[in-house]
XYZ file of C-alpha atoms in Angstrom:
453
model
C -32.776 -57.608 6.694
C -33.869 -54.401 4.941
C -31.049 -52.597 3.196
C -30.772 -48.896 4.138
C -30.582 -46.297 1.368
C -27.125 -44.956 0.609
C -27.926 -41.443 1.841
C -29.050 -42.813 5.208
C -25.880 -44.853 5.515
C -23.833 -41.736 4.777
C -25.786 -39.741 7.376
C -25.261 -42.434 9.990
C -21.527 -42.500 9.239
C -21.283 -38.735 9.711
C -23.237 -38.944 12.970
C -20.974 -41.679 14.280
C -17.894 -39.686 13.335
C -19.287 -36.587 15.083
C -20.049 -38.584 18.213
C -16.532 -40.039 18.196
C -15.048 -36.513 18.056
C -17.363 -35.305 20.811
C -16.365 -38.235 23.012
C -12.647 -37.552 22.584
C -11.491 -35.350 25.464
C -10.601 -31.796 24.465
C -7.052 -32.213 25.776
C -6.463 -35.185 23.484
C -7.923 -33.390 20.455
C -5.715 -30.370 21.060
C -2.589 -32.460 21.531
C -3.340 -34.523 18.409
C -3.640 -31.326 16.347
C -0.660 -29.442 17.796
C 1.998 -32.115 18.331
C 2.566 -32.742 14.569
C 3.306 -29.030 14.092
C 6.647 -29.340 15.913
C 9.744 -30.915 14.401
C 12.173 -33.074 16.372
C 15.263 -31.203 17.557
C 13.733 -27.813 16.728
C 12.624 -24.899 18.932
C 9.350 -25.427 20.748
C 6.505 -23.679 22.481
C 4.507 -23.428 25.667
C 0.740 -23.509 25.123
C -2.226 -22.811 27.385
C -5.956 -22.874 26.681
C -8.440 -21.665 29.292
C -12.212 -21.616 29.502
C -14.006 -19.464 32.060
C -10.574 -18.570 33.428
C -9.614 -22.181 34.164
C -6.915 -24.089 32.237
C -8.254 -26.903 30.059
C -4.937 -27.523 28.272
C -1.358 -26.735 29.245
C 1.616 -28.307 27.550
C 5.110 -27.711 26.181
C 6.560 -28.941 22.895
C 10.007 -29.034 21.326
C 13.301 -27.821 22.734
C 14.161 -24.891 24.974
C 17.801 -25.077 23.858
C 18.486 -26.824 20.564
C 22.276 -27.057 21.027
C 21.910 -28.662 24.451
C 18.814 -30.727 23.556
C 16.940 -29.254 26.548
C 13.182 -29.988 26.468
C 10.742 -27.105 26.744
C 8.745 -27.009 29.998
C 5.256 -25.436 30.408
C 6.379 -23.003 33.113
C 9.341 -21.536 31.223
C 9.674 -17.785 30.763
C 9.871 -16.402 27.214
C 9.946 -13.047 25.478
C 6.571 -11.901 24.095
C 7.585 -8.973 21.884
C 4.659 -6.783 20.869
C 2.131 -8.395 23.207
C 3.850 -5.954 25.579
C 1.732 -3.240 23.952
C -1.471 -4.230 25.748
C 0.228 -3.738 29.116
C 1.471 -0.331 27.976
C -2.021 0.606 26.797
C -3.549 -0.391 30.137
C -0.902 1.680 31.931
C -1.982 4.731 29.915
C -5.648 4.088 30.740
C -4.763 3.822 34.432
C -3.145 7.253 34.275
C -6.212 8.583 32.445
C -8.480 7.284 35.212
C -6.221 9.033 37.745
C -6.848 12.299 35.892
C -3.214 12.660 34.845
C -3.945 12.645 31.113
C -6.626 12.356 28.473
C -6.172 10.162 25.419
C -7.251 13.204 23.391
C -4.271 15.232 24.680
C -1.512 16.300 22.333
C 1.556 14.104 22.854
C 3.819 17.151 23.006
C 1.985 18.322 26.141
C 3.929 15.609 27.963
C 6.870 15.126 25.603
C 7.839 18.618 24.414
C 11.179 17.175 23.283
C 9.325 15.522 20.374
C 9.808 17.894 17.428
C 6.686 19.689 16.190
C 5.358 17.806 13.168
C 3.037 20.576 12.049
C 0.027 18.489 13.030
C -1.638 17.581 16.316
C -0.747 14.034 17.395
C -2.822 12.693 20.272
C -2.135 9.908 22.742
C -4.985 8.009 21.108
C -3.221 8.223 17.765
C -0.250 6.471 19.381
C -2.464 3.807 20.986
C -4.204 2.998 17.704
C -1.206 3.234 15.330
C -2.755 6.159 13.468
C -0.159 8.838 14.334
C 1.812 8.759 11.093
C 5.074 8.562 13.059
C 7.387 6.146 11.190
C 8.049 2.749 12.755
C 11.551 3.069 14.204
C 12.393 -0.628 13.858
C 12.031 -0.235 10.080
C 14.333 2.789 9.824
C 17.990 2.631 8.786
C 19.098 4.335 11.972
C 17.739 1.470 14.056
C 20.213 -0.943 12.501
C 23.141 1.203 13.634
C 22.202 1.116 17.320
C 24.496 -0.915 19.610
C 23.409 -4.386 20.740
C 24.296 -3.552 24.333
C 24.171 -0.450 26.493
C 21.704 1.420 24.294
C 19.821 4.303 25.922
C 16.210 5.353 25.519
C 17.386 8.663 24.078
C 19.391 6.872 21.385
C 16.275 4.969 20.331
C 14.116 8.127 20.520
C 16.576 9.978 18.278
C 16.205 7.326 15.552
C 12.656 8.453 14.736
C 11.954 11.718 16.576
C 13.017 14.028 13.733
C 11.641 11.899 10.899
C 8.753 13.417 8.892
C 5.311 11.890 9.276
C 4.299 9.135 6.880
C 0.772 10.587 6.744
C -1.452 13.074 8.562
C -2.418 11.886 12.078
C -5.739 10.042 12.055
C -5.705 9.610 8.291
C -4.921 5.886 8.254
C -3.640 2.934 10.245
C 0.005 1.895 10.052
C 1.561 -0.284 12.739
C 4.336 1.638 14.476
C 6.480 0.630 17.431
C 7.414 4.301 17.752
C 3.992 5.171 19.139
C 4.229 2.632 21.935
C 7.801 3.685 22.697
C 6.507 7.231 23.247
C 3.682 5.902 25.437
C 6.283 4.319 27.716
C 8.014 7.682 28.066
C 4.677 9.285 28.960
C 4.072 6.630 31.631
C 7.443 7.481 33.162
C 6.912 11.254 32.942
C 3.469 11.240 34.606
C 3.988 8.494 37.175
C 7.465 9.474 38.325
C 8.417 5.802 38.017
C 10.370 3.825 35.474
C 8.223 1.913 33.017
C 9.333 -1.441 34.417
C 8.459 -0.378 37.973
C 5.075 1.013 36.961
C 3.868 -2.154 35.214
C 5.264 -4.323 38.008
C 3.617 -2.418 40.852
C 0.339 -1.573 39.128
C -0.301 -4.695 37.024
C 1.948 -7.691 37.643
C 2.120 -7.673 41.441
C -1.610 -7.046 42.057
C -2.496 -9.892 39.654
C 0.063 -12.349 41.021
C 2.037 -12.346 37.751
C 5.310 -13.142 39.488
C 7.063 -14.361 36.330
C 6.233 -11.317 34.173
C 8.565 -8.332 33.907
C 10.508 -6.092 31.584
C 13.525 -8.213 30.728
C 16.417 -7.380 33.019
C 14.104 -6.459 35.913
C 12.619 -9.872 36.704
C 11.271 -10.625 40.168
C 11.448 -14.421 39.888
C 14.327 -16.866 39.560
C 13.095 -18.501 36.362
C 15.921 -18.690 33.889
C 15.671 -17.361 30.382
C 15.677 -19.865 27.581
C 17.538 -19.562 24.303
C 16.043 -17.903 21.251
C 16.470 -19.380 17.763
C 15.758 -18.572 14.143
C 15.575 -20.420 10.885
C 18.573 -19.656 8.655
C 18.066 -21.355 5.300
C 17.180 -24.876 6.417
C 19.118 -24.754 9.673
C 18.128 -23.680 13.168
C 20.679 -21.305 14.684
C 20.815 -19.576 18.074
C 20.055 -15.862 18.157
C 22.436 -13.404 19.743
C 20.863 -11.704 22.743
C 19.918 -8.076 22.284
C 19.532 -5.231 24.739
C 15.733 -5.127 25.084
C 15.920 -1.389 25.762
C 15.639 -1.399 21.972
C 12.084 -2.683 22.397
C 11.165 -0.971 25.702
C 7.406 -0.406 26.155
C 6.727 -1.651 22.628
C 8.082 -5.164 23.206
C 10.469 -5.816 26.120
C 8.390 -8.046 28.424
C 8.993 -11.679 29.351
C 6.329 -13.964 30.821
C 4.926 -17.493 31.080
C 1.698 -18.935 29.698
C 0.448 -19.275 33.297
C 0.892 -15.546 33.855
C -0.746 -14.805 30.511
C -3.754 -16.827 31.703
C -3.803 -14.755 34.909
C -3.684 -11.597 32.805
C -6.584 -12.705 30.627
C -8.673 -13.708 33.648
C -8.190 -10.198 35.032
C -9.065 -8.563 31.707
C -12.133 -10.777 31.230
C -13.447 -9.966 34.705
C -12.862 -6.229 34.294
C -10.159 -5.816 36.913
C -7.691 -2.879 37.051
C -9.848 -0.501 34.970
C -13.394 0.863 34.900
C -15.834 -0.672 32.364
C -15.694 2.475 30.206
C -11.915 2.200 29.933
C -12.074 -1.459 28.916
C -14.679 -0.521 26.307
C -12.246 2.028 24.891
C -9.484 -0.570 24.721
C -11.639 -2.970 22.720
C -13.157 -0.441 20.308
C -11.583 -0.346 16.848
C -10.306 2.978 15.602
C -12.379 5.038 13.189
C -10.803 6.327 9.984
C -11.959 8.667 7.186
C -14.034 7.229 4.335
C -14.684 4.122 6.455
C -11.175 2.829 5.754
C -10.605 -0.464 7.581
C -9.065 -0.357 11.031
C -9.102 -3.382 13.316
C -7.029 -2.052 16.212
C -8.121 -0.745 19.597
C -5.703 0.106 22.397
C -3.095 -2.683 22.386
C -5.366 -5.331 20.883
C -6.343 -6.308 17.353
C -10.095 -6.731 16.986
C -11.461 -9.329 14.614
C -13.103 -12.715 14.289
C -12.161 -16.363 14.289
C -14.560 -18.771 12.573
C -17.229 -16.076 12.907
C -16.617 -15.598 16.645
C -15.494 -12.260 18.101
C -11.774 -12.225 18.849
C -9.338 -9.871 20.585
C -5.766 -10.829 19.759
C -2.156 -9.786 19.330
C 1.085 -11.338 18.203
C 4.665 -10.626 19.094
C 8.023 -11.145 17.429
C 11.452 -10.255 18.774
C 14.799 -11.828 17.819
C 14.599 -15.524 18.669
C 10.989 -15.538 19.888
C 7.390 -15.279 18.679
C 4.142 -15.208 20.631
C 0.403 -15.150 20.055
C -2.416 -14.504 22.523
C -6.127 -14.388 21.732
C -9.413 -14.169 23.561
C -12.840 -15.189 22.275
C -15.018 -13.196 24.694
C -18.366 -14.780 23.799
C -16.918 -18.261 24.265
C -14.872 -17.299 27.354
C -11.885 -19.019 25.744
C -8.291 -17.794 25.894
C -5.222 -19.166 24.113
C -1.564 -18.208 24.543
C 1.352 -19.661 22.606
C 4.917 -18.591 23.443
C 7.741 -19.890 21.276
C 11.530 -19.656 21.208
C 11.889 -19.543 17.431
C 11.231 -17.000 14.696
C 12.037 -16.512 11.036
C 9.786 -19.464 10.198
C 11.089 -21.830 12.882
C 7.640 -22.112 14.526
C 4.280 -21.120 13.004
C 2.996 -19.474 16.164
C -0.235 -17.829 14.892
C -1.435 -21.028 13.221
C -0.825 -22.998 16.426
C -2.900 -20.497 18.419
C -5.733 -20.272 15.888
C -5.923 -24.037 15.508
C -6.120 -24.493 19.262
C -8.837 -21.858 19.555
C -10.880 -23.383 16.738
C -10.808 -26.783 18.418
C -11.653 -25.284 21.822
C -14.850 -23.684 20.498
C -15.868 -26.688 18.409
C -15.029 -25.003 15.097
C -11.814 -26.734 13.983
C -10.220 -25.421 10.824
C -10.550 -27.557 7.730
C -7.609 -29.734 6.813
C -7.422 -28.842 3.130
C -6.415 -31.523 0.638
C -4.956 -30.360 -2.697
C -6.648 -31.260 -5.958
C -5.286 -30.960 -9.493
C -6.732 -28.420 -11.916
C -6.022 -28.184 -15.608
C -3.150 -25.682 -16.041
C -5.074 -23.633 -18.617
C -8.001 -23.219 -16.195
C -5.705 -21.300 -13.850
C -5.547 -18.390 -16.296
C -9.045 -17.372 -15.155
C -7.620 -16.318 -11.781
C -4.604 -14.359 -13.017
C -4.735 -10.658 -12.202
C -4.248 -7.941 -9.597
C -6.649 -7.786 -6.656
C -6.889 -4.707 -4.423
C -8.532 -4.696 -1.001
C -10.199 -1.892 0.937
C -6.860 -1.283 2.665
C -5.304 -0.634 -0.791
C -3.047 -3.681 -0.412
C -2.407 -5.400 -3.740
C -2.328 -9.147 -4.293
C -0.908 -10.150 -7.657
C -1.858 -13.627 -8.878
C 0.078 -15.157 -11.764
C 0.463 -18.575 -13.331
C 3.780 -20.385 -13.216
C 3.406 -23.502 -15.334
C 0.846 -25.757 -13.673
C 0.502 -23.718 -10.481
C -0.629 -20.318 -9.250
C 1.551 -17.893 -7.323
C 0.266 -14.991 -5.255
C 2.377 -12.063 -4.117
C 1.059 -9.580 -1.591
C 2.623 -6.125 -1.203
C 5.814 -6.401 0.832
C 5.892 -10.209 0.860
C 7.435 -12.997 -1.158
C 5.359 -14.861 -3.735
C 3.679 -17.988 -2.344
C 2.200 -20.966 -4.225
C -1.571 -21.467 -4.114
C -2.966 -24.991 -4.014
C -6.526 -25.752 -5.098
C -8.887 -27.589 -2.759
C -11.985 -26.859 -4.888
C -12.458 -25.544 -8.458
C -12.419 -21.858 -7.359
C -10.880 -22.219 -3.886
C -7.218 -22.339 -2.879
C -5.010 -22.459 0.211
C -1.384 -21.823 1.119
C 0.757 -24.357 2.927
C 1.238 -23.423 6.576
C -1.692 -21.002 6.541
C -5.277 -21.339 7.744
C -6.550 -18.900 5.118
C -8.833 -20.033 2.316
C -8.848 -17.978 -0.878
C -12.063 -18.067 -2.894
C -12.209 -16.514 -6.352
C -15.722 -15.139 -6.914
C -17.389 -15.073 -10.332
C -20.097 -12.857 -11.753
C -23.126 -13.807 -13.850
C -20.858 -13.867 -16.907
C -18.725 -16.579 -15.312
C -15.659 -14.340 -15.064
C -13.700 -13.858 -11.837
C -14.306 -10.384 -10.392
C -12.954 -10.574 -6.840
C -11.022 -12.590 -4.291
C -12.434 -13.445 -0.861
C -9.756 -14.233 1.711
C -11.193 -16.114 4.686
C -8.685 -15.988 7.515
C -8.403 -15.701 11.281
C -8.760 -12.064 12.244
C -11.153 -10.887 9.572
C -12.389 -11.923 6.155
C -11.206 -9.645 3.390
C -12.476 -9.000 -0.127
C -10.145 -7.724 -2.863
C -11.514 -6.514 -6.191
C -9.910 -7.491 -9.467
C -8.422 -4.499 -11.293
């Protein structure tokens, strides 16, 4: 028998492996990738993946209540935090289509109680996080608000008189304050409470029976317990009055209702095509500064595929929802743990990658000579002015991004690194002289290049 050349044998092995993956049902591949991401006796998640509006994967993992050892179920209702913002944005666009406002209107036209900031702030600035109004959840006054019985005025007063962080339209800076004000505008122009408006104009028409502002639910589904990671222990989170989050983050829902929501968005329901186009158009900033936010959705890519996405975090819960419009794939992950208890974005991105046949690489660390790491040490600055400082600590590299703790980098190729628990790959790029001149961060959302200073 004729012996095949080694390269042909290798090619045949790869082909066989590819065929084996293709023959494995998508549901099994998703479960095999996601199940190991949950620890026994820890908080869990509900997960749904749809294609063409139809579920192809729906499952729950982990515990709904750690103290009582209650398993998570796929139809459970969880908080979604800032994913609330897309429902608020659509509410504003509905009012615009009714002729009650224009997104180019000055906010003070409808909320004269907002102190004059000496600059014109439009509704669009609020929608796109370019208003310059400080994020109230990051202000000292927010921490002094009561856990129960808080009023909208008390929350408004936390940030209303604060000076702007920058001139409106000058740059992007995520701010819950903007979406809080949008909720007040919805109430002022509709004559309805925010929770009634979204229920009657969005949730009820779409059959989203299990979605509501918390405290105004229309279904009998019980709330599950929120948890956080404290040191190495999982602890329950004290319930908060979600008036604190309001139109910026107070909704609860199920993955089934999130799938209904995405099906409506994908088919262009509720709004005219021009309004949907506005929602999914990234903001424009001076000097072509980066901005990847539309109206209530982040706009980016995943494995080179267009992606509209948003995350949410509120005490005890995290959530991630994404849509790949060209692939007609939607993923929602709702979890009852935050503070590192569940890596919600990675779960969602992994599921999406598998669903479109572009699974993320499972990086394996390799050892590099400690002295070779000195070539990567330095400060790298991206187009968004964010600094990443890379330094050597013995035989490993550490990277610290502005506002975050330092994290170890592990090599998976001579000039390429990854971080544990992240899907990002960091590639140090060299010039003709062999010296490192920049850092390319490949990550879900958008690739980013930072120049060495």
